[in-house]
mmCIF file of C-alpha atoms in Angstrom:
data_model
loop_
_atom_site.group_PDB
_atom_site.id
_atom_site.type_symbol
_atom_site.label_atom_id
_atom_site.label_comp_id
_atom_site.label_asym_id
_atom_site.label_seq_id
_atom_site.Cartn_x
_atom_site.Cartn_y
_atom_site.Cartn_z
ATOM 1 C CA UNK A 786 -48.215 -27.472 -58.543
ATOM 2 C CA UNK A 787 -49.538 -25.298 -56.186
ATOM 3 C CA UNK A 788 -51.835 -21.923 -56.294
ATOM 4 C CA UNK A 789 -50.053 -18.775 -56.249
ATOM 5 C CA UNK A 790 -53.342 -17.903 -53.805
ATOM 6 C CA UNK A 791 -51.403 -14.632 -52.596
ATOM 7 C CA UNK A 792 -50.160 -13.037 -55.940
ATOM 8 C CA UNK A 793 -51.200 -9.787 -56.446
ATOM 9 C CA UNK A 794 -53.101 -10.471 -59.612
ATOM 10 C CA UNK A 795 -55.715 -11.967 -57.511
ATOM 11 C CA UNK A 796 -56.067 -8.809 -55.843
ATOM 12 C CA UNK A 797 -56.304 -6.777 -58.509
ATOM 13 C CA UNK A 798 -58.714 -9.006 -60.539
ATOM 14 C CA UNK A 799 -60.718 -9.230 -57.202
ATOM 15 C CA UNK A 800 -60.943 -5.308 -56.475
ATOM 16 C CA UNK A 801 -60.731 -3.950 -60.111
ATOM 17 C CA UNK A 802 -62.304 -6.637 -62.448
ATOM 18 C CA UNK A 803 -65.218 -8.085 -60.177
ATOM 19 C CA UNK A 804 -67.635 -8.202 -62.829
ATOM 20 C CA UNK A 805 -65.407 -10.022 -65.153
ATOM 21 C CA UNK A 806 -66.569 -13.533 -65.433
ATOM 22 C CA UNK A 807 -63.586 -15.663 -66.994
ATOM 23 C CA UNK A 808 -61.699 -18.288 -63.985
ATOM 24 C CA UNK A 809 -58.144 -17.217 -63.709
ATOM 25 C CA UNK A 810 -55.941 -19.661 -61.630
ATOM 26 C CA UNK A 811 -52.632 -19.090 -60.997
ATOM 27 C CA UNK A 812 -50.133 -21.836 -60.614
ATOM 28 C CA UNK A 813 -46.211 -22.022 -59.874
ATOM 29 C CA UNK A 814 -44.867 -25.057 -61.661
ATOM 30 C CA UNK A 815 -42.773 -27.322 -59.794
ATOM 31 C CA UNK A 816 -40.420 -29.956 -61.387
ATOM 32 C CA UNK A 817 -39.194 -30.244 -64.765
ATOM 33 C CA UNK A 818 -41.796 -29.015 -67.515
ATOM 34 C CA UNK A 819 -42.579 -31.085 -70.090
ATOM 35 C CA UNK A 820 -44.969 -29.748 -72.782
ATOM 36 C CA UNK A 821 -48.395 -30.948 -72.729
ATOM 37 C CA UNK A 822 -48.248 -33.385 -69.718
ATOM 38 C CA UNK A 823 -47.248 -30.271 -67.550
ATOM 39 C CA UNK A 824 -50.283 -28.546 -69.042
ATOM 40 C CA UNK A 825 -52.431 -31.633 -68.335
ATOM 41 C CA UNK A 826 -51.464 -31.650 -64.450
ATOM 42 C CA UNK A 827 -52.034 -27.943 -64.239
ATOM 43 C CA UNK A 828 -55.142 -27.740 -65.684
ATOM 44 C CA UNK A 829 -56.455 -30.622 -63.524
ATOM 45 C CA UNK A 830 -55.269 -28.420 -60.330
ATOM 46 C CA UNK A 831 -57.009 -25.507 -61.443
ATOM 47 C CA UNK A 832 -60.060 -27.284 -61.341
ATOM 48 C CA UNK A 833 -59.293 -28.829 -57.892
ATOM 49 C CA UNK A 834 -58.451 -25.025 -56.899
ATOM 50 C CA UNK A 835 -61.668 -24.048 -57.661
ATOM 51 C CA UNK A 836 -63.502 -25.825 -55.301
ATOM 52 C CA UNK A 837 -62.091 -23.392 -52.879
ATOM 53 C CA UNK A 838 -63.643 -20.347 -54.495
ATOM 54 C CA UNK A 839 -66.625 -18.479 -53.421
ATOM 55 C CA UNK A 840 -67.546 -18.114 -57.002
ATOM 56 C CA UNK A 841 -66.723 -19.661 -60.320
ATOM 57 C CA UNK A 842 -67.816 -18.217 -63.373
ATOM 58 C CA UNK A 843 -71.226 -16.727 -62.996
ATOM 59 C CA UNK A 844 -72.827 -18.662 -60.184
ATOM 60 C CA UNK A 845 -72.656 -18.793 -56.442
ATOM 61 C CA UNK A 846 -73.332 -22.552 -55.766
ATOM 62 C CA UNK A 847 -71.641 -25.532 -57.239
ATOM 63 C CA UNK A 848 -70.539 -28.705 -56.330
ATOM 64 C CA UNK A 849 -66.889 -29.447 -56.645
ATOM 65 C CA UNK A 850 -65.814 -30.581 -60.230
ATOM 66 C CA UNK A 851 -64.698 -33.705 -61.229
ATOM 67 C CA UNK A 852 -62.153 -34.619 -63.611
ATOM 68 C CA UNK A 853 -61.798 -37.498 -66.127
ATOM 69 C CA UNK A 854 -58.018 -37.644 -67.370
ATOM 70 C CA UNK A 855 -58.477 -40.129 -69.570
ATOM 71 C CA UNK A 856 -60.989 -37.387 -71.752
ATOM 72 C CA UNK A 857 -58.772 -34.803 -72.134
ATOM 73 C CA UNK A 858 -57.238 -33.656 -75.084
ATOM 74 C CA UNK A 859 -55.968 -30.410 -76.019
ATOM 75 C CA UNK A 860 -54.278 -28.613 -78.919
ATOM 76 C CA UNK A 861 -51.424 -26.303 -79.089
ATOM 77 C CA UNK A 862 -51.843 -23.006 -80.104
ATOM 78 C CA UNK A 863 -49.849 -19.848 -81.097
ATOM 79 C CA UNK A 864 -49.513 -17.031 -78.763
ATOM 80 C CA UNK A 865 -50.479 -14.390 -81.354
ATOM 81 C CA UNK A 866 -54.062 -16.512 -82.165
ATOM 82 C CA UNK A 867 -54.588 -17.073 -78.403
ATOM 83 C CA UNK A 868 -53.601 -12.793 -78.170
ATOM 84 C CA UNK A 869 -55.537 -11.587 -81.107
ATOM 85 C CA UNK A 870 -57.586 -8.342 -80.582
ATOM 86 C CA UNK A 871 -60.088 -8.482 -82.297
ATOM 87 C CA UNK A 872 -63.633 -10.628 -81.926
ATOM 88 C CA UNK A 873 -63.302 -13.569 -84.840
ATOM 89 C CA UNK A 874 -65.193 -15.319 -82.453
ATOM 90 C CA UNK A 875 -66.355 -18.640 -82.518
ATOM 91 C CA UNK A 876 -63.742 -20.489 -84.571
ATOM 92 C CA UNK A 877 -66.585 -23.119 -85.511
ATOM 93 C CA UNK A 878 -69.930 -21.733 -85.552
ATOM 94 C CA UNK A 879 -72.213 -22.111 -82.584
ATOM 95 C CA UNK A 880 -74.579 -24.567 -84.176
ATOM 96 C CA UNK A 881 -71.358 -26.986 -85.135
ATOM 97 C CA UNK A 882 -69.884 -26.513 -81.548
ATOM 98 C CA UNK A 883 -71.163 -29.833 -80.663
ATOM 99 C CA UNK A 884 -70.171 -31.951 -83.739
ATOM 100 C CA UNK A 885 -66.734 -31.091 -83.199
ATOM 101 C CA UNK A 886 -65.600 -32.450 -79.893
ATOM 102 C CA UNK A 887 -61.702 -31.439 -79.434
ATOM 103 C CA UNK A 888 -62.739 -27.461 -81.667
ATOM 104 C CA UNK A 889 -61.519 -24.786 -79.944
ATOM 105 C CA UNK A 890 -65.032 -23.240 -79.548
ATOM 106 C CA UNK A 891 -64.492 -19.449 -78.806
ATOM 107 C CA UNK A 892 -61.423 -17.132 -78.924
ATOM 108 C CA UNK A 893 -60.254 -15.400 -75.395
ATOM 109 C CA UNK A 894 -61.053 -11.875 -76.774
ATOM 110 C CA UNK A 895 -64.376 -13.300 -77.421
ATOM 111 C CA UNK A 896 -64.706 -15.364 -73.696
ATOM 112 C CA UNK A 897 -63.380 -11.809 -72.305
ATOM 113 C CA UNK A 898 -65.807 -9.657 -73.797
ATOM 114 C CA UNK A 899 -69.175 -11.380 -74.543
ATOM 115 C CA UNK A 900 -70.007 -13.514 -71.758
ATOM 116 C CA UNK A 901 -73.903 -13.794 -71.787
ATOM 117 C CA UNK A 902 -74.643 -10.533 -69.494
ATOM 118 C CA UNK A 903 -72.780 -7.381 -70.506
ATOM 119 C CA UNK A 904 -69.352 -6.328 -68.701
ATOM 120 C CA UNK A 905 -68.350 -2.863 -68.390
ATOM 121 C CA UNK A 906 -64.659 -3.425 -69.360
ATOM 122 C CA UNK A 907 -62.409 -2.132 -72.578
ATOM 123 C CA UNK A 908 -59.706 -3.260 -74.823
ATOM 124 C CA UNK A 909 -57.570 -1.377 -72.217
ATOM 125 C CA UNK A 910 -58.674 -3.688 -69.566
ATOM 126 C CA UNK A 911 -57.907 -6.795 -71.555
ATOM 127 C CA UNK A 912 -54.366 -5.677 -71.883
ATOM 128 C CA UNK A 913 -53.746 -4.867 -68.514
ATOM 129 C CA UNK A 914 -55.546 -7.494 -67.533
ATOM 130 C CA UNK A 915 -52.793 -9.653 -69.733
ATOM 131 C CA UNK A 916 -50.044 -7.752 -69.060
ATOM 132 C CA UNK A 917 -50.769 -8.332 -65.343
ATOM 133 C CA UNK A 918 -50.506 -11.986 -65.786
ATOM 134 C CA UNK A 919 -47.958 -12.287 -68.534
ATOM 135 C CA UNK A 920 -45.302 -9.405 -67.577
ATOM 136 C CA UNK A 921 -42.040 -10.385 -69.226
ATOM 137 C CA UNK A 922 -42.858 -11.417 -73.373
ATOM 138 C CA UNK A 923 -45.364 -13.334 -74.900
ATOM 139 C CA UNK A 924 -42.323 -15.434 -76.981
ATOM 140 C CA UNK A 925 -41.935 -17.341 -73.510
ATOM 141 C CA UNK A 926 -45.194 -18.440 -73.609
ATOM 142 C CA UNK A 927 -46.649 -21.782 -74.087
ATOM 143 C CA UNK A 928 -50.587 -22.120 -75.032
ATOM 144 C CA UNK A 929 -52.775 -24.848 -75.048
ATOM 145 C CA UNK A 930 -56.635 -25.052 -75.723
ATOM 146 C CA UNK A 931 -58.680 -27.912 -73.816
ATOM 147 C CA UNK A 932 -61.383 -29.854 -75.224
ATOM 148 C CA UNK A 933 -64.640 -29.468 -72.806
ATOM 149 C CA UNK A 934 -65.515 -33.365 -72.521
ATOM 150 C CA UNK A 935 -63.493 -34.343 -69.236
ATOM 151 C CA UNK A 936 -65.082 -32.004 -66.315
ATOM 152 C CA UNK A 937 -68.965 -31.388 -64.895
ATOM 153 C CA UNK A 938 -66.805 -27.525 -64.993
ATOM 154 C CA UNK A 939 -67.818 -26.706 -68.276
ATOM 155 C CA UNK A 940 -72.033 -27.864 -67.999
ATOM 156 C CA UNK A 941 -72.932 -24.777 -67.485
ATOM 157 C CA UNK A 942 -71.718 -23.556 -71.044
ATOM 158 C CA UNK A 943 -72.534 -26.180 -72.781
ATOM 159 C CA UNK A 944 -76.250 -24.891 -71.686
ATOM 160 C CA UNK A 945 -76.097 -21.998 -73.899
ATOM 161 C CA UNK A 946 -73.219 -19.871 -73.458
ATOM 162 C CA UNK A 947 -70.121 -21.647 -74.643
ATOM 163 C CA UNK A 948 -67.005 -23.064 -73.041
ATOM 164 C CA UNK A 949 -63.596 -22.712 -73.058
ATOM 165 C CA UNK A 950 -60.106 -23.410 -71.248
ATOM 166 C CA UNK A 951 -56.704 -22.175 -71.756
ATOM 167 C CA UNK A 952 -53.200 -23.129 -70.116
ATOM 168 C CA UNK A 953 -50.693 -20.992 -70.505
ATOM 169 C CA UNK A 954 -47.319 -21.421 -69.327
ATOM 170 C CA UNK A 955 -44.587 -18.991 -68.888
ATOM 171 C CA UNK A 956 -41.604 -19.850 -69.295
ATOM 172 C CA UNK A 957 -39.402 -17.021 -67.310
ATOM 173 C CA UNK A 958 -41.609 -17.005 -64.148
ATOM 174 C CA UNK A 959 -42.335 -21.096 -64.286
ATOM 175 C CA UNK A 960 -46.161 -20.103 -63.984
ATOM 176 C CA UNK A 961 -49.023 -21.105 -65.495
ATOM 177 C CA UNK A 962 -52.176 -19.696 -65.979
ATOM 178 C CA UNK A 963 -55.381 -21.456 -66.871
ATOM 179 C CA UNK A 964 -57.878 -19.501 -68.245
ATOM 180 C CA UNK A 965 -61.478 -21.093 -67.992
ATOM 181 C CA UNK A 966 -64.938 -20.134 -69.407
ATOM 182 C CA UNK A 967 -68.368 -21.831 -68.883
ATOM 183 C CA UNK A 968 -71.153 -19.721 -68.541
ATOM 184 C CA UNK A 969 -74.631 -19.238 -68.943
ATOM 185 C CA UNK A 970 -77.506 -17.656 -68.037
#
């Protein structure tokens, strides 16, 4: 795998979306896919990517992350749940986040649109945003959802925020995208 560093989504999500504070990482896939062990490598890449990044989520200074394979699990979900428009938010609620380690936690509309200090973007954004980094058809698309037990990435959400983390792979461009939230205040 390697980081599609000079893709013109960066750009864009760079000069346009500054404020937004979701991780995007952009990956081309190399090799054969195969399902969930594909996803697996690419999300651990994405977090080795990020160690190169001036920021990550909402803060300034980190250390680099650390991964633990051997605590990862993830579940696959459908393109039109991982799509919906519409805040249904926390699929558990807050207080049960924690009792459920391998719950999805939060929805992307809701990681897009309520992180814990306002954002000054609209439903127009989030589409272009997606469109941007899914051009062709969301039926070639692959989605997983990560539990948040195998990286020091997601401590900062688990303070009060929330976490989350997405892979997404497209089929006709052999990309994937991991999506990756852990904020707080």
């Amino acid at each position: 795998m390697k980081e599609l560093k000079d893709d013109i989504v960066y750009k864009i999500l760079e000069e346009k979306y500054d404020e937004l504070l979701l991780d995007y990482i952009l990956l081309a896939a190399d090799g054969e896919y195969k399902g969930e062990e594909s996803h697996k490598e690419a999300v651990i890449e994405a977090i080795a990517c990020m160690r190169g990044r001036t920021r990550v989520g909402n803060r300034y200074d980190f250390d680099p992350f650390t991964v633990e394979e051997d605590q990862m699990k993830c579940n696959k979900i459908d393109t039109g749940e991982f799509f919906f428009e519409g805040n249904n938010g926390w699929v558990v609620p807050p207080e049960e986040v924690g009792r459920y380690p391998s719950a999805d936690k939060m929805n992307y509309w809701y990681a897009f649109f309520e992180p814990p200090y306002p954002i000054p973007y609209t439903v127009e954004d989030f589409r272009k945003i997606n469109q941007m980094l899914f051009p062709v058809s969301q039926s070639d698309l692959e989605v997983y959802s990560w539990n948040d037990d195998f990286s020091d990435y997601f401590d900062d959400g688990k303070e009060w925020w929330g976490t989350a983390m997405w892979s997404v792979y497209d089929r006709s461009m052999g990309r994937f995208v991991i999506i990756g939230a852990s904020l707080t205040d």
